[in-house]
Amino acid sequence: MALFSSLTPVFIAIICVLIGVMLKKTNGEKEKHDIESKLTSRPWVDEDLKDGTDHPLEEEDVDEEWQGLEENVAHVPFTAERYSEAEMIKRSQTFYELLNKRRSVRFLSDEPVPREVIDNVIRTAGTSPSGAHTEPWTFVVVQDPYLKRKIREIVEEEEEINYKKRMGDRWVNDLKRLRTNWIKEYLDTAPYLILIFKQVYGRLPNGKKKTHYYNEISVSIACGILLAALQNAGLYTVTSTPLNCGPQLRVLLQRPANEKLLLLLPVGYPKKDATVPALTRKPLEDIMVFI
């Protein structure tokens, strides 16, 4: 009995140490889980939109000596149109007035649009500059009603989660004044959906990966040109970046793994009763610094 009494403090100490270790491990796992939860809930992080710099080419896939481009690209004479100052001012003003009418329209008609117009605006987008002239873009035009319905189902399912869980109260409140939500009727009604994919890398004839420099900004510039071309043709759209839908849409449209969804554009004519928010744009002095 005396021996047991003398060992009791030792047993108590050992038990306390074990409990401390277990609590530390539990707290550590909880902190790790909390950190991971915070990271995954950040609304501006879309794994499918990360730039190509986050997808480093494996060493064995890289051909350091040849990227598929000619060593010496022939240069040809360049002929530029030159306008008088008065004509330049007139043309710049006219183009500004045309683009200033551009609005994001969420109420699109199902009225047919000539296919040739879509071909031409995509060709126009393809004139965009790109890093080392890699042209890292793919424009997927969807007209098929079944595919449009599937796209809408995917987008609305994820968007409902975005609005209720991922985006956060501030983001949702900022959107309330624009009366937007996760219901995307225009994905069904618009005669065309244009999904713009960036190619984070290409493939050389020998099968190795080809670096696509500045792929995201190159494709973003092409998207801007596409928006201008649509406005010039009298067509309307709303820029849509469906958060966390990229992988599903890529699989649905059978696009390869090197393509990541950057933008989704429903394209068509506005409905006769279409409305847009009464917004104003910043004046020139607020967006330009002249030094």
Coordinates of C-alpha atoms in Angstrom, one line a residue:
M1 CA 0.0 0.0 0.0
A2 CA 2.8 2.4 0.9
L3 CA 4.5 1.6 -2.5
F4 CA 1.2 2.3 -4.3
S5 CA 0.8 5.6 -2.4
S6 CA 4.4 6.7 -3.4
L7 CA 3.8 5.8 -7.0
T8 CA 0.5 7.7 -7.3
P9 CA 2.0 11.1 -8.0
V10 CA 4.1 9.5 -10.7
F11 CA 1.1 7.9 -12.3
I12 CA -0.8 11.2 -12.1
A13 CA 2.2 13.0 -13.7
I14 CA 2.3 10.5 -16.6
I15 CA -1.4 10.8 -17.1
C16 CA -1.2 14.6 -17.2
V17 CA 1.6 14.4 -19.8
L18 CA -0.4 12.0 -21.9
I19 CA -3.5 14.2 -21.7
G20 CA -1.3 17.3 -22.6
V21 CA 0.1 15.5 -25.7
M22 CA -3.3 14.4 -26.8
L23 CA -4.8 17.9 -26.4
K24 CA -1.8 19.5 -28.2
K25 CA -2.3 17.0 -31.1
T26 CA -6.1 17.7 -31.2
N27 CA -5.6 21.5 -31.1
G28 CA -2.9 21.2 -33.8
E29 CA -5.2 19.2 -36.1
K30 CA -8.1 21.7 -35.4
E31 CA -5.8 24.6 -36.3
K32 CA -4.7 22.9 -39.5
H33 CA -8.3 22.2 -40.4
D34 CA -9.3 25.8 -39.6
I35 CA -6.5 27.1 -41.8
E36 CA -7.4 24.7 -44.6
S37 CA -11.1 25.8 -44.3
K38 CA -10.1 29.4 -44.5
L39 CA -8.0 28.8 -47.6
T40 CA -10.7 26.8 -49.4
S41 CA -13.4 29.3 -48.6
R42 CA -11.5 32.3 -50.1
P43 CA -13.9 33.3 -52.9
W44 CA -11.3 34.8 -55.2
V45 CA -9.3 31.6 -55.4
D46 CA -10.4 29.4 -58.3
E47 CA -8.0 26.6 -58.8
D48 CA -9.0 26.3 -62.5
L49 CA -8.1 29.9 -63.2
K50 CA -4.5 29.9 -61.9
D51 CA -2.0 31.2 -64.4
G52 CA 0.4 28.9 -66.2
T53 CA 3.2 29.9 -63.8
D54 CA 1.4 27.7 -61.3
H55 CA 1.7 24.7 -63.6
P56 CA 5.5 24.5 -64.0
L57 CA 6.6 22.3 -66.9
E58 CA 8.3 19.1 -65.8
E59 CA 12.0 19.1 -66.8
E60 CA 11.7 16.0 -69.0
D61 CA 8.9 17.7 -70.9
V62 CA 10.7 20.9 -71.7
D63 CA 12.7 21.3 -74.9
E64 CA 15.1 24.1 -74.1
E65 CA 16.6 24.2 -77.6
W66 CA 13.4 24.3 -79.6
Q67 CA 9.9 25.6 -79.0
G68 CA 8.5 25.0 -82.4
L69 CA 9.2 28.5 -83.8
E70 CA 11.4 29.3 -86.7
E71 CA 14.8 30.6 -85.7
N72 CA 14.6 33.5 -88.0
V73 CA 11.0 34.7 -88.8
A74 CA 11.0 36.6 -92.1
H75 CA 10.1 40.3 -91.8
V76 CA 8.0 41.9 -94.4
P77 CA 7.3 45.6 -95.2
F78 CA 4.6 47.1 -93.0
T79 CA 2.1 49.5 -94.4
A80 CA 0.1 51.6 -92.0
E81 CA -3.0 53.7 -92.6
R82 CA -2.3 57.3 -91.6
Y83 CA -5.2 59.7 -90.9
S84 CA -5.2 63.4 -90.5
E85 CA -5.4 64.8 -87.0
A86 CA -9.0 65.8 -87.6
E87 CA -9.9 62.3 -88.8
M88 CA -8.1 60.7 -85.9
I89 CA -10.1 62.7 -83.4
K90 CA -13.3 61.9 -85.2
R91 CA -12.6 58.2 -85.4
S92 CA -11.5 58.0 -81.8
Q93 CA -14.6 59.8 -80.7
T94 CA -17.0 57.7 -82.8
F95 CA -15.4 54.5 -81.5
Y96 CA -15.7 55.7 -77.9
E97 CA -19.3 56.5 -78.4
L98 CA -19.9 53.0 -79.8
L99 CA -18.1 51.3 -76.9
N100 CA -19.7 53.6 -74.3
K101 CA -23.1 52.0 -75.3
R102 CA -21.8 48.6 -74.3
R103 CA -23.7 47.2 -71.3
S104 CA -23.8 43.9 -69.5
V105 CA -27.2 42.5 -70.6
R106 CA -28.7 39.6 -68.6
F107 CA -31.9 39.4 -70.6
L108 CA -31.1 38.0 -73.9
S109 CA -33.5 37.0 -76.7
D110 CA -33.5 33.6 -78.4
E111 CA -33.7 35.3 -81.8
P112 CA -31.2 33.6 -84.2
V113 CA -27.9 35.3 -84.9
P114 CA -26.1 34.7 -88.3
R115 CA -23.3 32.2 -87.8
E116 CA -21.0 34.2 -90.1
V117 CA -21.2 37.1 -87.5
I118 CA -19.9 34.8 -84.8
D119 CA -17.1 33.5 -87.1
N120 CA -16.0 37.1 -87.8
V121 CA -16.0 38.2 -84.1
I122 CA -13.9 35.2 -83.2
R123 CA -11.5 35.9 -86.0
T124 CA -11.3 39.4 -84.7
A125 CA -10.5 38.2 -81.2
G126 CA -7.8 36.0 -82.7
T127 CA -5.9 39.1 -83.9
S128 CA -4.9 39.8 -80.3
P129 CA -1.2 40.0 -79.4
S130 CA 0.2 37.1 -77.4
G131 CA 3.4 36.3 -75.6
A132 CA 5.9 35.1 -78.3
H133 CA 3.0 34.8 -80.7
T134 CA 1.9 31.5 -79.0
E135 CA -1.9 32.4 -79.4
P136 CA -2.8 30.5 -76.3
W137 CA -6.6 30.7 -76.7
T138 CA -9.5 28.4 -77.6
F139 CA -13.0 29.8 -78.3
V140 CA -15.7 27.1 -77.8
V141 CA -19.0 28.2 -79.4
V142 CA -22.0 26.3 -78.1
Q143 CA -25.3 26.4 -80.0
D144 CA -26.6 22.9 -79.1
P145 CA -29.7 23.3 -76.8
Y146 CA -28.8 20.2 -74.8
L147 CA -25.2 21.4 -74.0
K148 CA -26.5 24.9 -73.1
R149 CA -28.9 23.3 -70.7
K150 CA -26.1 21.2 -69.1
I151 CA -23.9 24.2 -68.9
R152 CA -26.7 26.1 -67.1
E153 CA -27.2 23.3 -64.6
I154 CA -23.5 23.1 -63.8
V155 CA -23.2 26.9 -63.4
E156 CA -26.4 27.4 -61.3
E157 CA -25.5 24.6 -59.0
E158 CA -22.1 26.0 -58.2
E159 CA -23.3 29.6 -58.2
E160 CA -25.9 28.9 -55.6
I161 CA -23.1 27.5 -53.4
N162 CA -21.1 30.6 -54.2
Y163 CA -23.8 33.0 -53.1
K164 CA -24.7 31.1 -50.0
K165 CA -21.3 30.0 -48.8
R166 CA -18.2 31.0 -50.7
M167 CA -18.6 34.6 -51.6
G168 CA -19.2 36.1 -48.2
D169 CA -21.7 38.7 -47.0
R170 CA -19.8 41.7 -48.4
W171 CA -19.7 40.4 -51.9
V172 CA -23.3 39.2 -51.9
N173 CA -24.4 42.6 -50.5
D174 CA -22.4 44.5 -53.2
L175 CA -24.3 42.4 -55.8
K176 CA -27.8 43.0 -54.4
R177 CA -28.0 46.5 -55.8
L178 CA -27.4 45.0 -59.3
R179 CA -30.2 42.4 -58.6
T180 CA -28.1 39.4 -59.6
N181 CA -28.3 35.9 -58.3
W182 CA -27.4 32.4 -59.2
I183 CA -30.3 32.0 -61.7
K184 CA -28.8 32.3 -65.2
E185 CA -31.7 32.1 -67.6
Y186 CA -29.6 33.6 -70.4
L187 CA -27.5 30.4 -70.6
D188 CA -30.6 28.8 -72.1
T189 CA -32.0 31.6 -74.1
A190 CA -28.9 33.1 -75.8
P191 CA -28.5 31.6 -79.3
Y192 CA -24.8 31.2 -78.6
L193 CA -22.5 30.6 -75.6
I194 CA -18.8 31.4 -76.1
L195 CA -16.5 29.8 -73.6
I196 CA -13.0 31.2 -73.7
F197 CA -10.2 28.8 -72.6
K198 CA -6.6 29.8 -71.9
Q199 CA -4.0 27.2 -72.9
V200 CA -1.5 27.1 -70.0
Y201 CA 0.9 25.2 -72.3
G202 CA 0.9 23.8 -75.9
R203 CA 2.3 20.7 -77.5
L204 CA 5.3 20.5 -79.9
P205 CA 5.3 18.1 -82.9
N206 CA 7.6 15.9 -80.9
G207 CA 5.1 15.6 -78.1
K208 CA 6.9 17.8 -75.6
K209 CA 5.2 20.7 -73.8
K210 CA 5.5 24.1 -75.4
T211 CA 5.7 27.1 -73.0
H212 CA 2.9 29.7 -73.4
Y213 CA 4.2 32.9 -72.0
Y214 CA 1.8 35.3 -70.4
N215 CA -1.0 33.0 -71.4
E216 CA -3.6 34.6 -69.1
I217 CA -3.0 38.2 -70.0
S218 CA -2.8 37.3 -73.7
V219 CA -6.2 35.6 -73.5
S220 CA -7.6 38.5 -71.4
I221 CA -6.6 41.0 -74.2
A222 CA -8.3 38.7 -76.7
C223 CA -11.5 38.8 -74.6
G224 CA -11.5 42.6 -74.6
I225 CA -11.2 42.6 -78.4
L226 CA -14.0 40.1 -78.6
L227 CA -16.3 42.3 -76.5
A228 CA -15.5 45.3 -78.8
A229 CA -16.2 43.2 -81.9
L230 CA -19.6 42.0 -80.4
Q231 CA -20.6 45.6 -79.7
N232 CA -19.5 46.7 -83.2
A233 CA -21.8 43.9 -84.6
G234 CA -24.8 45.0 -82.6
L235 CA -24.7 42.0 -80.2
Y236 CA -24.7 41.9 -76.5
T237 CA -23.4 39.8 -73.6
V238 CA -22.6 39.7 -70.0
T239 CA -19.1 38.7 -68.8
S240 CA -19.4 35.6 -66.6
T241 CA -16.6 34.0 -64.7
P242 CA -18.4 30.9 -63.2
L243 CA -16.4 30.2 -60.0
N244 CA -15.5 26.6 -59.5
C245 CA -17.2 25.5 -62.7
G246 CA -14.2 25.3 -64.9
P247 CA -13.2 21.6 -64.5
Q248 CA -16.8 20.4 -65.0
L249 CA -17.3 22.5 -68.1
R250 CA -14.0 21.5 -69.5
V251 CA -15.0 17.8 -69.2
L252 CA -18.5 18.4 -70.6
L253 CA -17.0 20.2 -73.7
Q254 CA -14.2 17.5 -74.0
R255 CA -11.4 20.1 -73.8
P256 CA -7.9 18.9 -72.9
A257 CA -6.3 19.3 -69.5
N258 CA -4.0 22.2 -70.6
E259 CA -7.1 24.4 -71.2
K260 CA -8.5 26.3 -68.3
L261 CA -11.8 28.3 -68.5
L262 CA -11.3 32.0 -68.3
L263 CA -14.6 33.5 -69.4
L264 CA -18.1 32.5 -70.4
L265 CA -20.1 34.9 -72.7
P266 CA -23.8 34.4 -73.6
V267 CA -24.2 36.2 -76.9
G268 CA -27.4 37.5 -78.7
Y269 CA -29.8 40.4 -79.0
P270 CA -31.4 41.9 -75.9
K271 CA -35.0 41.1 -75.2
K272 CA -37.5 43.8 -76.0
D273 CA -38.2 44.3 -72.3
A274 CA -34.6 44.0 -71.2
T275 CA -33.4 46.3 -68.4
V276 CA -29.9 47.2 -67.1
P277 CA -28.8 49.0 -63.9
A278 CA -28.7 52.8 -64.1
L279 CA -24.9 53.0 -63.7
T280 CA -22.4 55.7 -64.6
R281 CA -18.8 55.4 -65.6
K282 CA -15.9 57.2 -64.0
P283 CA -14.9 60.4 -65.7
L284 CA -11.6 60.6 -67.6
E285 CA -9.8 62.5 -64.8
D286 CA -10.5 59.6 -62.4
I287 CA -9.1 56.9 -64.7
M288 CA -6.2 58.6 -66.4
V289 CA -3.0 60.1 -65.0
F290 CA -1.3 62.4 -67.6
I291 CA 2.4 63.1 -66.7

